[in-house]
Short mmCIF file of C-alpha atoms in Angstrom, two decimals:
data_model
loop_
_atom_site.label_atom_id
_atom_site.label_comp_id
_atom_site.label_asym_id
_atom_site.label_seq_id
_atom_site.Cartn_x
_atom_site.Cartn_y
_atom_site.Cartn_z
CA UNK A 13 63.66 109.30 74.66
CA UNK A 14 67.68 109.21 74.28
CA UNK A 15 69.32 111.53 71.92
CA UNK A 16 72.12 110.59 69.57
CA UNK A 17 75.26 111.84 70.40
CA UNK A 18 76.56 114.17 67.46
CA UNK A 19 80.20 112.07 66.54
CA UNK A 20 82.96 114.85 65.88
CA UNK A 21 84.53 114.51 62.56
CA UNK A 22 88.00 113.13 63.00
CA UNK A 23 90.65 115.47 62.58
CA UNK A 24 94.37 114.34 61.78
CA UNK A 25 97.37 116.08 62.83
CA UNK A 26 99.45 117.58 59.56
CA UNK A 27 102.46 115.67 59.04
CA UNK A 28 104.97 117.23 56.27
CA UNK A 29 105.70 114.16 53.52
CA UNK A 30 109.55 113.13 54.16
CA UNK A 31 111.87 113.98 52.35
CA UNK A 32 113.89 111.43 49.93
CA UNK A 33 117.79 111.59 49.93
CA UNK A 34 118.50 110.92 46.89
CA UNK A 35 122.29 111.45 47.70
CA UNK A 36 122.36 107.28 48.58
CA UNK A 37 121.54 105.02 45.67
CA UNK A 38 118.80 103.15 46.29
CA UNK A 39 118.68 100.41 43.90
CA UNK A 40 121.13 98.51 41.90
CA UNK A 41 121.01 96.81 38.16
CA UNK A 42 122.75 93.56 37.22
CA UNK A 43 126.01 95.21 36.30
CA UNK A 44 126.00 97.47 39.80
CA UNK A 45 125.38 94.21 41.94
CA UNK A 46 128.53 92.66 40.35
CA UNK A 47 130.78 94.71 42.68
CA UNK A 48 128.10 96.78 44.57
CA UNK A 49 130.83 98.37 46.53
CA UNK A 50 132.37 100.23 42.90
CA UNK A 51 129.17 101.42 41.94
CA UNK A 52 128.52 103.03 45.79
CA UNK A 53 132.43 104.60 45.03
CA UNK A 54 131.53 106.28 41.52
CA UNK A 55 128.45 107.69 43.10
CA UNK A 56 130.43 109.44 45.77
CA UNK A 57 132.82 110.72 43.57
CA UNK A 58 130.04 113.16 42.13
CA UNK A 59 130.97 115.37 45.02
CA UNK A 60 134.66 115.94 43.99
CA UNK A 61 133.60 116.24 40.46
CA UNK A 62 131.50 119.02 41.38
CA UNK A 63 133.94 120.58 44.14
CA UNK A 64 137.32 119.93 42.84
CA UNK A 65 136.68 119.54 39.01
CA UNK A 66 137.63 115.89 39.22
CA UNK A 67 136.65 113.55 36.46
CA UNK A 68 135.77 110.08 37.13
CA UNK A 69 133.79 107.73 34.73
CA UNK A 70 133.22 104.40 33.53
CA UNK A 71 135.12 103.72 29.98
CA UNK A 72 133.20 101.25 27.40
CA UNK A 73 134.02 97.91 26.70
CA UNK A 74 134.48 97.24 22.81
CA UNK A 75 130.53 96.32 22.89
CA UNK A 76 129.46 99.52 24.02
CA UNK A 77 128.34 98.93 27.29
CA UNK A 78 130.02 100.28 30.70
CA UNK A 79 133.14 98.67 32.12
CA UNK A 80 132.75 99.02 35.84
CA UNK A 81 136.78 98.06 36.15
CA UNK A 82 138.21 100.39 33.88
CA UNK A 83 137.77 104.18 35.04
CA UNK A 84 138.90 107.12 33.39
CA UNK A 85 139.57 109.60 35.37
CA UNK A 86 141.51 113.32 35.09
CA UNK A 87 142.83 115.97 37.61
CA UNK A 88 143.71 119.55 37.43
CA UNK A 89 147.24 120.79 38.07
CA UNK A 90 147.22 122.71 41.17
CA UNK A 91 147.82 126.55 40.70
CA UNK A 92 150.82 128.45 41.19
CA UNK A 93 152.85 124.89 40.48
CA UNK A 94 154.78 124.28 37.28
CA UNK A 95 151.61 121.72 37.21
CA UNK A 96 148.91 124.39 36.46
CA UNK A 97 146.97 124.45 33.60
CA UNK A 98 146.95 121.20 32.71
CA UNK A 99 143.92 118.59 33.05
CA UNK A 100 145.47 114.90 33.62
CA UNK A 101 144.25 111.50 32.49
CA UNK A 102 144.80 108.38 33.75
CA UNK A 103 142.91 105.24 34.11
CA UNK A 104 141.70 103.55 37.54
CA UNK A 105 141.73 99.48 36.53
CA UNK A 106 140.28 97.51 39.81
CA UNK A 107 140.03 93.69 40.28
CA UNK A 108 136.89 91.86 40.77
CA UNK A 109 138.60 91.78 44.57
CA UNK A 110 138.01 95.05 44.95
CA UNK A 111 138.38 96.59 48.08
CA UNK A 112 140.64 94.17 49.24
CA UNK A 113 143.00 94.62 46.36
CA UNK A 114 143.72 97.88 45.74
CA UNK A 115 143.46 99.39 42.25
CA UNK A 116 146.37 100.88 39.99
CA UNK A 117 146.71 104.14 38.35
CA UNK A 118 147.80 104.01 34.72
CA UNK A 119 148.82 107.56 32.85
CA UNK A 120 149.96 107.49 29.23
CA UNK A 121 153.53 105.59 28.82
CA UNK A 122 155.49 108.55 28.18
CA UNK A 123 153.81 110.75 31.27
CA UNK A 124 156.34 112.75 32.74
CA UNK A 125 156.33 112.06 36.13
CA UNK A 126 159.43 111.03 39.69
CA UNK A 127 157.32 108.81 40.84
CA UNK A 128 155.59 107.69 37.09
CA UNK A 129 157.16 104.32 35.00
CA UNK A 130 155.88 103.38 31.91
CA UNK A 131 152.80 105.70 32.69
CA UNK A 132 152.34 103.38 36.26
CA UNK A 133 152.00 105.32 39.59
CA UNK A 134 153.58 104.31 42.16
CA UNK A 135 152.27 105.46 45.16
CA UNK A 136 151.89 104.20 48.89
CA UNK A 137 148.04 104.94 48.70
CA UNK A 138 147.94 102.38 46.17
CA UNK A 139 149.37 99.74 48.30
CA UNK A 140 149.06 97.67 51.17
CA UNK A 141 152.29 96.79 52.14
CA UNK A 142 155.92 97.67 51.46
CA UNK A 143 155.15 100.89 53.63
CA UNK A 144 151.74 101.40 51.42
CA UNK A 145 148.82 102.92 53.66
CA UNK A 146 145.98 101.62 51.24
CA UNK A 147 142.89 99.46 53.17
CA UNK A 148 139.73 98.36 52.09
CA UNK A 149 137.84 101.53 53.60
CA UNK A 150 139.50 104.08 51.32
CA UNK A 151 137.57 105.67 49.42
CA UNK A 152 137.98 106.33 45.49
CA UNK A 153 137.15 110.18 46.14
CA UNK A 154 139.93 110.15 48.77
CA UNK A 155 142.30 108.54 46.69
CA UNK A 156 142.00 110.65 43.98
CA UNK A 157 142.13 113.72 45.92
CA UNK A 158 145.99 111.99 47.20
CA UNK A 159 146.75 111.14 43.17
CA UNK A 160 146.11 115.13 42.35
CA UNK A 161 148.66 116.14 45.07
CA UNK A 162 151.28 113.75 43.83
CA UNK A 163 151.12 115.58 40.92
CA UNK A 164 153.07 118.58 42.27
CA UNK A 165 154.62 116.61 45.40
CA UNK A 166 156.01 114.07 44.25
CA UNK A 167 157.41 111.28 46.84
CA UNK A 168 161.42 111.79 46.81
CA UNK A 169 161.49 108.18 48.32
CA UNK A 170 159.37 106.35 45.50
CA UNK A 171 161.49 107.91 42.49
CA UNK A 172 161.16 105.39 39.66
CA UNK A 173 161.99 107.14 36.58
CA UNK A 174 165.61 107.46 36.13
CA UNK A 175 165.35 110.00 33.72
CA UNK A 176 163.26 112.24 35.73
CA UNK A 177 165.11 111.90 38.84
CA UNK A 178 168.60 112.70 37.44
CA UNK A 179 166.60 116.10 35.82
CA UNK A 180 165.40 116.88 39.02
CA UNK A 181 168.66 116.72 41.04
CA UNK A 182 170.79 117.75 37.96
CA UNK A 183 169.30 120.20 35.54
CA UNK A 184 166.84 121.57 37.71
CA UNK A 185 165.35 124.21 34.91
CA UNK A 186 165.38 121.40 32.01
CA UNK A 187 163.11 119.80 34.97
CA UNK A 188 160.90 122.54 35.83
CA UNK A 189 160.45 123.15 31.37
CA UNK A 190 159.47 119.62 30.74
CA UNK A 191 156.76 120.04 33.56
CA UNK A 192 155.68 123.02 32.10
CA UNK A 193 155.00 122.07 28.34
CA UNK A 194 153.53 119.04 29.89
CA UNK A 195 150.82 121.24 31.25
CA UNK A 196 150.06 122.73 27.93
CA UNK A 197 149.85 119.35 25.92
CA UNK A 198 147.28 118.45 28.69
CA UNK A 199 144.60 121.02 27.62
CA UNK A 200 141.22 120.72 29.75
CA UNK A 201 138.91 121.27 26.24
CA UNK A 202 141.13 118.19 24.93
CA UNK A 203 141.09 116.14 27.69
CA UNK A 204 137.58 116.21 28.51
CA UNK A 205 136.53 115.54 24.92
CA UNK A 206 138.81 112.91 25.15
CA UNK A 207 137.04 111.69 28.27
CA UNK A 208 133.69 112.25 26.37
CA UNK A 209 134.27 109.99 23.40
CA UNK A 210 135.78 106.67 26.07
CA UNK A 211 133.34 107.31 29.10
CA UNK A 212 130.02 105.03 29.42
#
């Protein structure tokens, strides 16, 4: 008479469930597939937000919804320079050729700046040629890491406003003043409420 074999139950080896990085975006909506590469930017620039107290946002188009073009965006003033204490906006506008054109930094017209004109930066990170170092793999959280340093180290080869540059070389402490009550009209509660009331 044959015996039935007793079957073992089956026993499966533990495996831990993996982890999700949720530090990559994983999907994209209509407006992030219009220039996938700008939405991939802003999500980097979390880090730098986080580490460096960086803004950068998305402004609002007059509809309401979010202009992925337009960025507002707002560094501190690096202490111990005339520069400290302030929190300063600009604007990031790209093209729809983004990376391959790079994008311009606007501050307010009357921004007090060497290397500033008619609040337009002028800056060899923000160019390709003419002795500009920008290319298509920059990244925005680099770039604005290069716009805060300006600030307070300004290019003595790219001096565009006039006015600024004869300060600087002439009246030195007028200079150094104009930098300084700059700082205080550029109060971090102000700006970021500002930054509150155009951000997406």
């Amino acid at each position: 008479m044959m015996t039935r074999r007793r079957q073992l139950p089956v026993v499966t080896r533990y495996r831990p469930p993996k982890e999700v990085d949720n530090s990559r975006p994983t999907g994209f909506s209509p407006l992030e597939k219009e220039n996938r590469r700008l939405w991939v930017e802003l999500h980097f620039c979390r880090h730098i937000m986080r580490d460096h107290n960086i803004t950068a946002k998305l402004t609002k188009k007059p509809d309401g919804s979010p202009n992925l073009y337009r960025w507002v965006c707002a560094v501190p003033g690096k202490a111990g320079t005339t520069w400290q204490g302030g929190y300063y906006k600009f604007y990031l506008c790209f093209t729809k050729d983004y990376p391959f054109v790079p994008p311009m930094c606007q501050f307010d017209p009357n921004f007090f700046h060497l290397n500033v004109l008619n609040g337009w930066l002028c800056s060899k990170w923000l160019r390709e040629s003419g002795g500009g170092v920008y290319t298509p793999t920059l990244r925005i959280k680099e770039l604005l890491l290069h716009i805060e340093e300006v600030l307070y180290t300004p290019n003595i080869l790219e001096l565009k406003d006039s006015y600024a540059k004869n300060l600087y070389y002439g009246e030195h402490d007028i200079y150094h003043l104009k930098v300084v009550n700059q700082a205080k009209e550029f109060k971090p509660a102000t700006v970021k409420a500002a930054i509150a009331r155009e951000s997406a």
